[in-house]
Coordinates of C-alpha atoms in Angstrom, one line a residue:
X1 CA 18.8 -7.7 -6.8
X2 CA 19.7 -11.2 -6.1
X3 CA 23.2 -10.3 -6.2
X4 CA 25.1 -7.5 -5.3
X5 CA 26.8 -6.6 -8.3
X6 CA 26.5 -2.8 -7.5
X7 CA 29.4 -3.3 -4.8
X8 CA 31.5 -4.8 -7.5
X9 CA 30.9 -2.4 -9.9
X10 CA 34.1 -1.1 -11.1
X11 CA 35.4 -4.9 -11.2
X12 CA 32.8 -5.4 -13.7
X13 CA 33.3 -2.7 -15.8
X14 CA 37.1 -4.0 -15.8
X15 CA 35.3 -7.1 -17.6
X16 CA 32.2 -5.6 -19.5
X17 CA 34.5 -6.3 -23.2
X18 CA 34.9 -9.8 -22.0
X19 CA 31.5 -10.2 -20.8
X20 CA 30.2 -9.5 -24.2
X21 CA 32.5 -11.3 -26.1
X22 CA 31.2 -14.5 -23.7
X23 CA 27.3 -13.5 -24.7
X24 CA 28.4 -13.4 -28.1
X25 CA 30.2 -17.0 -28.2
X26 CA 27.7 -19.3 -30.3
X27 CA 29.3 -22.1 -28.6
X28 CA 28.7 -20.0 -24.8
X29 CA 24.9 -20.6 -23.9
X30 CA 23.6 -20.5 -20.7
X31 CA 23.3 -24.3 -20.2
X32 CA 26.6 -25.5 -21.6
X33 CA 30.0 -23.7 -20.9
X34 CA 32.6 -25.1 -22.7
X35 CA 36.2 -24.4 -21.7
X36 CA 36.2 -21.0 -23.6
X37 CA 34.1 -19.5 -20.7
X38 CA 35.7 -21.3 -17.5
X39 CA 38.0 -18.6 -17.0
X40 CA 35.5 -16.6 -17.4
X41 CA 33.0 -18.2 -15.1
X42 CA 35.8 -18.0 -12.4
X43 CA 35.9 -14.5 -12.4
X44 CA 32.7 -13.8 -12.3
X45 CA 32.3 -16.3 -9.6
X46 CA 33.9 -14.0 -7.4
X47 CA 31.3 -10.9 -7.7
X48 CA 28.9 -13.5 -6.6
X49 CA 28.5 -15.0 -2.7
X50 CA 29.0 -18.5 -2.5
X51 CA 25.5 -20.7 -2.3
X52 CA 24.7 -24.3 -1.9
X53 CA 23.0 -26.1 -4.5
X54 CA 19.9 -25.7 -3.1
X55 CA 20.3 -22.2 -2.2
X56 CA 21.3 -21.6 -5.8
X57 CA 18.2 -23.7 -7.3
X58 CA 15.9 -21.4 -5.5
X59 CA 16.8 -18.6 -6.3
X60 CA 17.3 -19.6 -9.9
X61 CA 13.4 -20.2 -9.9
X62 CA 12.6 -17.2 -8.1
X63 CA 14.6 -15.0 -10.8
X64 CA 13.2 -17.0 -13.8
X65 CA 9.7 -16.4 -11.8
X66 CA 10.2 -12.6 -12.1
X67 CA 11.1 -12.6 -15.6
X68 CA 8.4 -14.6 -16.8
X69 CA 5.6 -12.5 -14.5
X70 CA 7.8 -9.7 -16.0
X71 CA 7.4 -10.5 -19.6
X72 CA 3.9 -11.2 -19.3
X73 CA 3.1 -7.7 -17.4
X74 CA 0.9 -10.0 -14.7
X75 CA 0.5 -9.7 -11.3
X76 CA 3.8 -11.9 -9.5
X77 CA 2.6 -15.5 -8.8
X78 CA 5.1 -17.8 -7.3
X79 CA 4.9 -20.9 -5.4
X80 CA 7.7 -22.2 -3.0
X81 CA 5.9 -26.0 -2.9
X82 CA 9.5 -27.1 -1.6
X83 CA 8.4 -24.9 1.8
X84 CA 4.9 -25.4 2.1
X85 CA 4.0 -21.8 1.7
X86 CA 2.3 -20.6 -1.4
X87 CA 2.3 -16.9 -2.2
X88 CA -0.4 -15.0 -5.2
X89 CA -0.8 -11.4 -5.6
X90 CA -4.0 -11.1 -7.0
X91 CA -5.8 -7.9 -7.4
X92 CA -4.0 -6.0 -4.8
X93 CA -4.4 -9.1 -2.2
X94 CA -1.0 -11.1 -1.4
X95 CA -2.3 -14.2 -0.4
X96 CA 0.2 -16.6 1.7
X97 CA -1.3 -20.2 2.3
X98 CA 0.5 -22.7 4.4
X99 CA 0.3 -25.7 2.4
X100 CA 1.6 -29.2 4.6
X101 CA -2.0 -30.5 4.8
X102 CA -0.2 -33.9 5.7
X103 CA 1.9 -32.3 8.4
X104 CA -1.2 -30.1 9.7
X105 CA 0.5 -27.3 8.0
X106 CA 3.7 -27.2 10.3
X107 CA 5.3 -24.3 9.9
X108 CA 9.2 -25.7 9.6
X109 CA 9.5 -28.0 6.7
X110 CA 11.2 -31.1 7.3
X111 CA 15.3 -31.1 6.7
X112 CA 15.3 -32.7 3.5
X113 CA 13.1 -30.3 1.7
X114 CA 10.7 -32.5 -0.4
X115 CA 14.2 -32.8 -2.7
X116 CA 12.6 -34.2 -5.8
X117 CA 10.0 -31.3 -5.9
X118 CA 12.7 -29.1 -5.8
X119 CA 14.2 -30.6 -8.9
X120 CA 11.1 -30.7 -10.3
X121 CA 10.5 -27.0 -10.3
X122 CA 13.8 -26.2 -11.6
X123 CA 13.4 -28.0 -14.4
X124 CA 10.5 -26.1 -15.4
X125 CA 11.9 -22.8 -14.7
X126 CA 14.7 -23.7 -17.4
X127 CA 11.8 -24.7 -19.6
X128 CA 10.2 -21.3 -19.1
X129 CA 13.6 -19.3 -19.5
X130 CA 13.6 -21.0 -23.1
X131 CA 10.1 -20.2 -24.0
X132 CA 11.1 -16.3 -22.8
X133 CA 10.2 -14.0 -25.8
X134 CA 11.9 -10.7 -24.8
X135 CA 16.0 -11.5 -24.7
X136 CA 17.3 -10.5 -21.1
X137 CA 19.8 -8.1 -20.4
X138 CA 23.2 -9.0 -19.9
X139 CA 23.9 -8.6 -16.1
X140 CA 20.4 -10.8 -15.5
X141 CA 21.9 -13.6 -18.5
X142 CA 25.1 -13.4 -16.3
X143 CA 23.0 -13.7 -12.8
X144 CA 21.1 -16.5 -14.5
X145 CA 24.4 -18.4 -15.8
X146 CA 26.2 -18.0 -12.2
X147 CA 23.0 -19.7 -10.4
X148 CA 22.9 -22.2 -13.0
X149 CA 26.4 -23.2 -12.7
X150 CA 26.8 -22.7 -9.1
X151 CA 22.7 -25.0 -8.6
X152 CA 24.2 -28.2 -11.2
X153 CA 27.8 -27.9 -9.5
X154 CA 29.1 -31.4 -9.2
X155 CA 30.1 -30.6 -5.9
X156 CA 28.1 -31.3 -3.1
X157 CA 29.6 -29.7 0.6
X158 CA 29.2 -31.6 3.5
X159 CA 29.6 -30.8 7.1
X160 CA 30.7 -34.4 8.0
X161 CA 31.2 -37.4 7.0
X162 CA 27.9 -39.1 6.7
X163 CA 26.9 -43.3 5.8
X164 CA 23.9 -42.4 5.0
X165 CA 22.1 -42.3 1.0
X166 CA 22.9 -39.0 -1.2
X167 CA 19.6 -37.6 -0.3
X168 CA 20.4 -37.8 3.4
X169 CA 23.7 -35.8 2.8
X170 CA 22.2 -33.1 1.4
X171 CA 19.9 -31.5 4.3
X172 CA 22.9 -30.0 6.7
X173 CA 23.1 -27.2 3.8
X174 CA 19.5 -26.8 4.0
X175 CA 17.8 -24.0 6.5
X176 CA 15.8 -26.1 8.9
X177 CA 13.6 -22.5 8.7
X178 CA 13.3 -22.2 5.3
X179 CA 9.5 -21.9 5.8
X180 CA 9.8 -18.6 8.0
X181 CA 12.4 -17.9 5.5
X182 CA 10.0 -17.6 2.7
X183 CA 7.1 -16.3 4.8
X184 CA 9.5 -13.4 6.5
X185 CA 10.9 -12.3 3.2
X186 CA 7.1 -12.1 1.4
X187 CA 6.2 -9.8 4.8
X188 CA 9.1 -7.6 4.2
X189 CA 8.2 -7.4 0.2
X190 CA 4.6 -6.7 0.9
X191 CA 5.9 -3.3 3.0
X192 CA 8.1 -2.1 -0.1
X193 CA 5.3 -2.8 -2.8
X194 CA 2.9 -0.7 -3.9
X195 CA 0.3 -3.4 -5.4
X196 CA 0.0 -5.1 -2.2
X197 CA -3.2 -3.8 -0.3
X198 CA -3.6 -6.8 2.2
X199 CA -1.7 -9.3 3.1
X200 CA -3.9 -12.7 3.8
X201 CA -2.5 -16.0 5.7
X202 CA -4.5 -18.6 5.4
X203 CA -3.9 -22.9 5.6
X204 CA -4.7 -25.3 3.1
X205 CA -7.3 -28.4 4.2
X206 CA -8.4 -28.7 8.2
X207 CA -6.0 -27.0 9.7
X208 CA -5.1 -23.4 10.1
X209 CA -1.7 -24.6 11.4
X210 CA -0.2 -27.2 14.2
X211 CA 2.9 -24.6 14.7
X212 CA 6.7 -25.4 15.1
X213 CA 7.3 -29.1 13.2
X214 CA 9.1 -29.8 16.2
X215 CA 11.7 -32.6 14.3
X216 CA 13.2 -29.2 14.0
X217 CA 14.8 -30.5 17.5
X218 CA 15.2 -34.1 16.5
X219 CA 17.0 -34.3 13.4
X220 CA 19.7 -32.2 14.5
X221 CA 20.6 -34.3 17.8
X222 CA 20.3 -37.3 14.8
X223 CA 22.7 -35.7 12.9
X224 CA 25.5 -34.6 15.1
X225 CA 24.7 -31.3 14.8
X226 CA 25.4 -29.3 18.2
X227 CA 21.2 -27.8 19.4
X228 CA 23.1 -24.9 20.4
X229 CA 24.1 -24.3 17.0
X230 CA 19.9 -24.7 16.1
X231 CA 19.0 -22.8 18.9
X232 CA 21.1 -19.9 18.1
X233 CA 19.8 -19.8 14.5
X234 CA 16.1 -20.5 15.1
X235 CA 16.4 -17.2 18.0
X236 CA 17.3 -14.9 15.1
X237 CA 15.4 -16.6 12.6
X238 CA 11.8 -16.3 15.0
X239 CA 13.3 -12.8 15.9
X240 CA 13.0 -11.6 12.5
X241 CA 10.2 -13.5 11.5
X242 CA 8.1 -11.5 14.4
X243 CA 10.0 -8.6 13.8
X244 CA 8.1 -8.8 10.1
X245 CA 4.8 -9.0 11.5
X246 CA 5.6 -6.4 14.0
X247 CA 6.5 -3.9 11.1
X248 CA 4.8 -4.8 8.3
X249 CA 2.9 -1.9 7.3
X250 CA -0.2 -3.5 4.9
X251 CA -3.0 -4.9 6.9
X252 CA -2.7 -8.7 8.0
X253 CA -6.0 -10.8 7.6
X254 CA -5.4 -14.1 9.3
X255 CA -8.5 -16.4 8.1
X256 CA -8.7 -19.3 10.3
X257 CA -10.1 -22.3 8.3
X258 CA -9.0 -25.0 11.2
X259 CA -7.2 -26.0 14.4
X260 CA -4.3 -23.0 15.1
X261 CA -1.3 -24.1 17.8
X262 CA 1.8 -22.4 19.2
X263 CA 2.8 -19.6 17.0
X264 CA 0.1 -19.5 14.6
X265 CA -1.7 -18.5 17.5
X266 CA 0.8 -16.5 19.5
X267 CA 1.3 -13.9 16.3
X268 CA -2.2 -13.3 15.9
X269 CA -2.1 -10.1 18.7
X270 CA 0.0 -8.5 15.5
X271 CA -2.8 -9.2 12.8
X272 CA -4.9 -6.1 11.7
X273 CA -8.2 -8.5 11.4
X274 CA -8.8 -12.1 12.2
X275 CA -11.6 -14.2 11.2
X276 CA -11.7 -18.0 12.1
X277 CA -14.2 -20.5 11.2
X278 CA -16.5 -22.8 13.8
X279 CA -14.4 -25.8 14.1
X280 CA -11.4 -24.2 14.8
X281 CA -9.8 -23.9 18.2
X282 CA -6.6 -22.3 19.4
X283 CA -4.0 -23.7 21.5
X284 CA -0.4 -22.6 22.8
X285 CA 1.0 -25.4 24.9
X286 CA 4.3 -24.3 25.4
X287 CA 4.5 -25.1 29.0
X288 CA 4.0 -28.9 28.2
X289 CA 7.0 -28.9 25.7
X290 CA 9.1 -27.2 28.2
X291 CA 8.9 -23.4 26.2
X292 CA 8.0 -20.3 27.0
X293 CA 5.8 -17.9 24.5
X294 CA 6.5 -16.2 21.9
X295 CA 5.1 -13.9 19.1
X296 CA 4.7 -11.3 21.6
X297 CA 2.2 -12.9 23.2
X298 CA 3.2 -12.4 26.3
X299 CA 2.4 -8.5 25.7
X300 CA -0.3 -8.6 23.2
X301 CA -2.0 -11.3 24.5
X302 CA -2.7 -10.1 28.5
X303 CA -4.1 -6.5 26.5
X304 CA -6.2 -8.7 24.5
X305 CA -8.3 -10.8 26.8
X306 CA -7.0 -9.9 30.6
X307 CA -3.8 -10.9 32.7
X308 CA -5.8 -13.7 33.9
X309 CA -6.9 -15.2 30.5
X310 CA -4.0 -15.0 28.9
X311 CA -2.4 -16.9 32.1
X312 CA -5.4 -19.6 31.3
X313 CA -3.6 -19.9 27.6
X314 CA 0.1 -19.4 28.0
X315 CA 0.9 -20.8 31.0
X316 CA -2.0 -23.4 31.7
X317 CA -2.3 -24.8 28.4
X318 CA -6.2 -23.6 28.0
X319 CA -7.6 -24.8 24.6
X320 CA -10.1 -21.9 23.1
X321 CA -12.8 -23.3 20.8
X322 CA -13.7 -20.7 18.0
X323 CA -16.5 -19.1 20.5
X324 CA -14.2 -18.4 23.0
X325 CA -11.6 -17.0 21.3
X326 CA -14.4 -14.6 19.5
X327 CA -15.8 -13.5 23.4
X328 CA -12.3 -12.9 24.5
X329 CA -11.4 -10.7 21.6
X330 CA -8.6 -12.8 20.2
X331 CA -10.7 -13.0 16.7
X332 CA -12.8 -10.5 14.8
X333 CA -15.5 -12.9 13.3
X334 CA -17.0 -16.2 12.9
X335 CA -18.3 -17.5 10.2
X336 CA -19.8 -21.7 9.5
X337 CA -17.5 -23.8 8.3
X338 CA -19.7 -24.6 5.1
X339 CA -19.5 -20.6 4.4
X340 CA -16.4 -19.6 5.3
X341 CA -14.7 -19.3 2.1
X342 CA -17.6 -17.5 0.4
X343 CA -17.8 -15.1 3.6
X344 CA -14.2 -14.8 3.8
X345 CA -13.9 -13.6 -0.3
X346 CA -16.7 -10.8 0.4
X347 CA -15.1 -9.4 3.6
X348 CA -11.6 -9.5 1.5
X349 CA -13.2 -7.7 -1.7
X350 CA -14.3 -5.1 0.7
X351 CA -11.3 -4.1 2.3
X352 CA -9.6 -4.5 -1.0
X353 CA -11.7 -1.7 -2.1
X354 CA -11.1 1.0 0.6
X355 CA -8.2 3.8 -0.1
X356 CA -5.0 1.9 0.3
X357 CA -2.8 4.7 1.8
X358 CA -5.5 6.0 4.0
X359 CA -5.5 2.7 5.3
X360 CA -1.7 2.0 5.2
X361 CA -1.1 5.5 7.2
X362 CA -3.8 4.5 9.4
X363 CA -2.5 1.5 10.4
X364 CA 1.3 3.4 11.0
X365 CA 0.0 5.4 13.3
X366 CA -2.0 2.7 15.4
X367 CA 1.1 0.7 15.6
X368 CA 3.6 3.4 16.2
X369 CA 2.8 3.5 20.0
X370 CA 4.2 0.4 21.0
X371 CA 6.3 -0.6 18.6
X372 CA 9.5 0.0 20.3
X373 CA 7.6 -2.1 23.3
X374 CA 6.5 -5.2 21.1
X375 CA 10.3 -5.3 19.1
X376 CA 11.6 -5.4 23.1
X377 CA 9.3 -8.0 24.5
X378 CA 10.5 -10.0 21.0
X379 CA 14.0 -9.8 21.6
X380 CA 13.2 -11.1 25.6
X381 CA 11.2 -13.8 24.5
X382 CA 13.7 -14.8 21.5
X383 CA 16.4 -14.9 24.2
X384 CA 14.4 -17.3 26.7
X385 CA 13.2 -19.6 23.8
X386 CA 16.8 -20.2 22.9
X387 CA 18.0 -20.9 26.4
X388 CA 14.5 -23.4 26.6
X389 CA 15.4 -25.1 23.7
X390 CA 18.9 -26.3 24.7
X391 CA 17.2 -27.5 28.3
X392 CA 17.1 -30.6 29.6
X393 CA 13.6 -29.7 30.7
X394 CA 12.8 -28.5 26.7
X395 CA 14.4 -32.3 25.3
X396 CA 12.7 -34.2 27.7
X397 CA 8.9 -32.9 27.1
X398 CA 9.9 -33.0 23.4
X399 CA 10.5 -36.7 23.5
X400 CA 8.0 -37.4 25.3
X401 CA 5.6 -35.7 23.0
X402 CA 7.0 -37.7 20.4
X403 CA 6.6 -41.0 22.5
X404 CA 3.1 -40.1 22.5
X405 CA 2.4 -39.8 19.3
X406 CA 4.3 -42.5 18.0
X407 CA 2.0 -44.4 20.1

């Protein structure tokens, strides 16, 4: 549930006769509220947390998303274009596909969100709620009218007082981790549904991924906003993003298609099966931009390929090409690039077919001795990254990488 509108229960009973007398209004509809249902909306306002506008838009699309999948008794499609991830379940394979081909498919999206996409999709999901042809029920009418009003309020909260255009103002109520967000959440849904056999991570043109869009650092400091305050966040929000991978219990396929840096490579100790094509290479400089690793690496990786190789990587910078990460065991197979997507749908198509719980119980048991060590060496590596990230050390390499670049 979007809401929780169970804990409330008994205050919603109290307004049930009310509540219907609202969905019977001809004047009430879910796009225009006249004053009759303000009082209303108030109320009802109050069995709901309070969400930004953006916050509110999402999940307005999400919930529209269901219903239309819902209605036409298909497998869930959605994509979250305003994150750069796109998520399909099709035929027992959730596919998740890091789509920023012009930001080599960073992993944070930048702080103001690709705002006129956003807008874009929620007009279309108010376009699709109209075409619905089975009525929804009256708590999902009333979930749908709160988001509505709460995603077109007039107000707009700020956290300070900016100069800047409209647009500018509104990324402080944005998640700079949206991204991990949205990838974290699919993770966890992939575990509690039963169509899901694998779960697939791919990137969209040549690269796999470039890792952490590290403006993450910069447009805070731009902003006024305290790094602590982004360091503290981005520890839990990385905590629980690993913490997804560490428990999800479908197999992860990782399919390589390009270059992979920082945690796109880091995580994939916690994949089930990983495939890469030629080209690719994998890289984890954390050391040059003043961080330590993360993604368990620092456990998974050393029982991988050797204490010695794994201090090549993490601590020396070492670049793999797509051979060398296959001899060191960090990747299952390699396939040409002109191939790889025809290779990579066969492989898929056959673990697609093998017994899903045999292979979900399977898979429990593997991971069940050391999972208590990998959620451990998570929470130590969260806690160093957060103390790196508000260094002097961390901000310096950072600009510096961005002097480089902007060369």
């Amino acid at each position: 549930m979007i809401f929780p509108v169970d804990k409330c229960f008994t205050e919603f009973r109290n307004i049930q006769t009310e509540v219907n007398e609202f969905l019977r209004h001809p004047c009430a509809s879910l796009f225009h509220c006249p004053i009759y249902t303000r009082n209303f909306y108030h109320r009802y306002k109050r069995l709901v947390p309070k969400l930004s506008q953006d916050e509110a838009k999402m999940q307005y699309i999400r919930l529209i998303s269901d219903l239309v999948a819902r209605e036409a008794d298909a497998p869930v499609t959605s994509k979250e274009a305003h994150v750069g991830l796109d998520c399909s379940l099709d035929r027992g394979i959730l596919k998740l596909c890091l789509n920023r081909p012009a930001k080599k498919n960073a992993i944070t999206p930048e702080w103001q969100m690709h705002y006129s996409t956003f807008i874009d999709s929620f007009d279309r999901a108010k376009e699709a709620l109209n075409k619905l042809k089975t009525e929804p029920n009256n708590e999902i009418k009333l979930r749908i009218y709160a988001l509505y009003k709460q995603a077109t309020s007039a107000e707009i909260p700020v956290r300070f007082e900016p100069r800047v255009p409209f647009r500018i103002q509104l990324y402080p109520e944005l998640h700079p981790f949206q991204m991990y967000r949205i990838w974290t959440k699919n993770l966890v849904d992939a575990s509690n549904n039963p169509e899901v056999k694998l779960v697939i991570i791919t990137g969209v043109g040549d690269y796999f991924s470039s890792g952490n869009d590290l403006t993450t650092f910069i447009k805070p400091l731009q902003s006024g906003i305290p790094i602590a305050q982004v360091a503290s966040e981005g520890r839990a929000i990385l905590y629980q993003f690993v913490a997804a991978f560490i428990d999800c219990n479908k197999p992860l396929v990782a399919l390589i298609n390009g270059p992979a840096v920082g945690i796109s490579v880091t995580t994939l100790g916690l994949y089930d099966f990983v495939v890469t094509a030629d080209p690719a290479t994998f890289h984890t400089p954390f050391v040059n931009l003043g961080q330590t690793p993360e993604g368990c690496s620092s456990h998974t990786f050393p029982q991988i390929m050797g204490p010695l190789r794994a201090n090549d990587m993490l601590l020396f910078n070492r670049k793999l090409t797509a051979q060398e990460a296959l001899d060191w065991g960090l990747v299952n197979r390699m396939f040409p690039a002109n191939e790889f997507s025809s290779s990579c749908d066969r492989l898929l198509q056959e673990m697609a077919q093998l017994p899903s719980e045999t292979l979900r119980f399977s898979k429990e048991i593997m991971r069940a001795r050391d999972r208590d060590v990998l959620h451990a060496v998570n929470e130590r590596e969260c806690e160093r990254l957060a103390e790196r990230w508000t260094s002097q050390e961390c901000m310096q390499a950072v600009s510096q990488f961005f002097k480089r670049t902007s060369q």
